Amino acid sequence: MDTQNLIFIDPHIHCISRITDDYEALRANGVVAVIEPAFWLGQPRTEAGSYKDYLSMLVGWERFRASQFGIKHYCTVGLNSKEANNEYLAEGVMELLPLFATKEGVVGIGEIGYDDQTPLEDKYYRLQLELAKELDLPVQIHTPHRDKKAGTGRSMDVCIEHGIDPSKVIVDHNNEETVKEVLDRGFWAAFSIYPSTKMGNERMVEIVKKYGSEHIMINSAADWGISDPLAVPKTAALMLERGISIEQVKDVTYNNALAAFGQSGQMKEEDWLQDTNIDQRERFNGNSVLRGGRDPRVEKLSNNIIR
Ligand SMILES: [Zn+2]
């Protein structure tokens, strides 16, 4: 793939579900930073304690693991919509969130919002918007896959109702039906590029041709399901091939994610431009990523990357 040596941010990827080959491939294809939103795991959690360990993993071990492959890892923390329907769990998680939301590398509250648009989802969505407002953090919204257009509109209505500035809200999983309203109302519009479903790469090219690159960003949303961690560089290559300008490609694959989540004060370009060493001799709580007497990779990554 020809990405013309651009560097990328993937602002939505669930790294804990991915293998080290993915990290190597991401870095080799120019992804320098990732944002991992807190989400459900497929298997429902039954206790807030498992949620606490999950959030600790996002700000701890996973951040370290990414660094071992030259990638800066950030996250957003929140109670996802699906698990908001378990009130016992939700109450416990709400107590934990303020502790995690102020940790290093946390760039927002997310991904939060609606799944089935139940009263409990609505309750915890609103409580978390208040938390974001109190801490002055960006919000990353997961829009429902069923009844998407109405659910997306409602997600934004509730933000406005709570006095949240649209410029601090990233509305995720958009499609052709939702993008216009999101942009018209001044929110950030993010697109998840899933292989062969929902938003394919070709459709994304058409959206940028039609709506431009302002306030738009793309992500892989790669997780434990069928997904492609290289969706951002691959879509960038396709956009360039289809004649979209390099400036616009940079906007949707790098600049806009940095501008939106950088409002947290926790994510700066210097993080990856100045400190690009890989040292696999390092350990986290005594653990390393090395196995079977493998030689650790110790190198300074070249900065001949064109931005
Ligand atoms: Zn997600």
XYZ file of N, CA and C in Angstrom, residues 45-55 77-80 83-101 120 123-124 127-128 131:
120
model
N -19.734 -8.450 31.926
C -19.111 -8.440 33.250
C -20.215 -8.502 34.307
N -19.940 -9.165 35.409
C -20.954 -9.310 36.443
C -20.645 -8.489 37.683
N -19.411 -7.991 37.779
C -19.002 -7.235 38.960
C -18.223 -5.995 38.543
N -18.371 -4.924 39.322
C -17.591 -3.723 39.033
C -16.086 -3.997 39.149
N -15.729 -4.994 39.977
C -14.307 -5.351 40.129
C -13.668 -5.734 38.806
N -14.397 -6.468 37.954
C -13.801 -6.828 36.648
C -13.640 -5.594 35.783
N -14.543 -4.638 35.970
C -14.442 -3.386 35.210
C -13.220 -2.588 35.666
N -13.003 -2.604 36.986
C -11.852 -1.883 37.532
C -10.543 -2.446 36.957
N -10.440 -3.765 36.915
C -9.226 -4.385 36.376
C -9.086 -4.094 34.875
N -10.211 -4.066 34.179
C -10.202 -3.740 32.743
C -9.661 -2.320 32.519
N -10.188 -1.367 33.272
C -9.726 0.019 33.108
C -8.253 0.146 33.510
N -12.317 6.412 28.937
C -12.923 5.527 29.929
C -14.398 5.861 30.079
N -15.206 4.822 30.258
C -16.636 5.042 30.407
C -17.359 3.725 30.577
N -18.623 3.836 30.922
C -19.495 2.667 31.009
C -20.222 2.557 29.682
N -20.038 1.434 28.979
C -20.685 1.305 27.669
C -22.195 1.116 27.818
N -23.732 -2.481 28.897
C -23.602 -2.848 30.309
C -24.282 -1.838 31.248
N -24.681 -0.697 30.689
C -25.471 0.259 31.483
C -26.814 -0.349 31.867
N -27.223 -1.387 31.148
C -28.504 -2.031 31.447
C -28.448 -2.963 32.661
N -27.251 -3.197 33.182
C -27.104 -3.930 34.439
C -26.878 -2.884 35.540
N -27.945 -2.542 36.234
C -27.881 -1.417 37.168
C -26.886 -1.637 38.305
N -26.819 -2.860 38.784
C -25.892 -3.185 39.875
C -24.447 -2.920 39.429
N -24.121 -3.410 38.248
C -22.777 -3.185 37.694
C -22.556 -1.692 37.430
N -23.557 -1.073 36.811
C -23.435 0.332 36.409
C -23.150 1.244 37.603
N -23.846 1.015 38.709
C -23.625 1.842 39.891
C -22.174 1.721 40.376
N -21.669 0.503 40.374
C -20.278 0.278 40.807
C -19.283 0.954 39.873
N -19.559 0.871 38.566
C -18.640 1.458 37.589
C -18.643 2.989 37.707
N -19.817 3.561 37.942
C -19.891 5.022 38.060
C -19.021 5.540 39.215
N -18.892 4.725 40.254
C -18.024 5.124 41.368
C -16.550 5.094 40.982
N -16.204 4.191 40.077
C -14.794 4.045 39.674
C -14.347 5.116 38.679
N -15.278 5.548 37.839
C -14.886 6.367 36.683
C -14.095 7.641 37.019
N -14.502 8.411 38.050
C -13.728 9.627 38.314
C -12.255 9.336 38.630
N -11.985 8.179 39.248
C -10.601 7.828 39.579
C -9.781 7.578 38.324
N -10.404 6.941 37.343
C -9.674 6.604 36.118
C -9.635 7.756 35.114
N -10.671 8.586 35.122
C -10.782 9.636 34.101
C -9.655 10.669 34.207
N -32.332 2.944 31.228
C -31.063 2.844 31.977
C -29.885 3.364 31.148
N -30.055 7.048 31.430
C -29.621 7.525 32.756
C -28.084 7.601 32.850
N -27.415 6.509 32.465
C -25.959 6.493 32.650
C -25.225 7.311 31.584
N -25.386 10.792 33.124
C -24.476 10.931 34.270
C -23.028 11.072 33.793
N -22.691 10.339 32.737
C -21.320 10.399 32.235
C -21.047 11.703 31.470
N -20.117 14.022 34.082
C -18.731 13.779 34.529
C -17.735 14.418 33.555
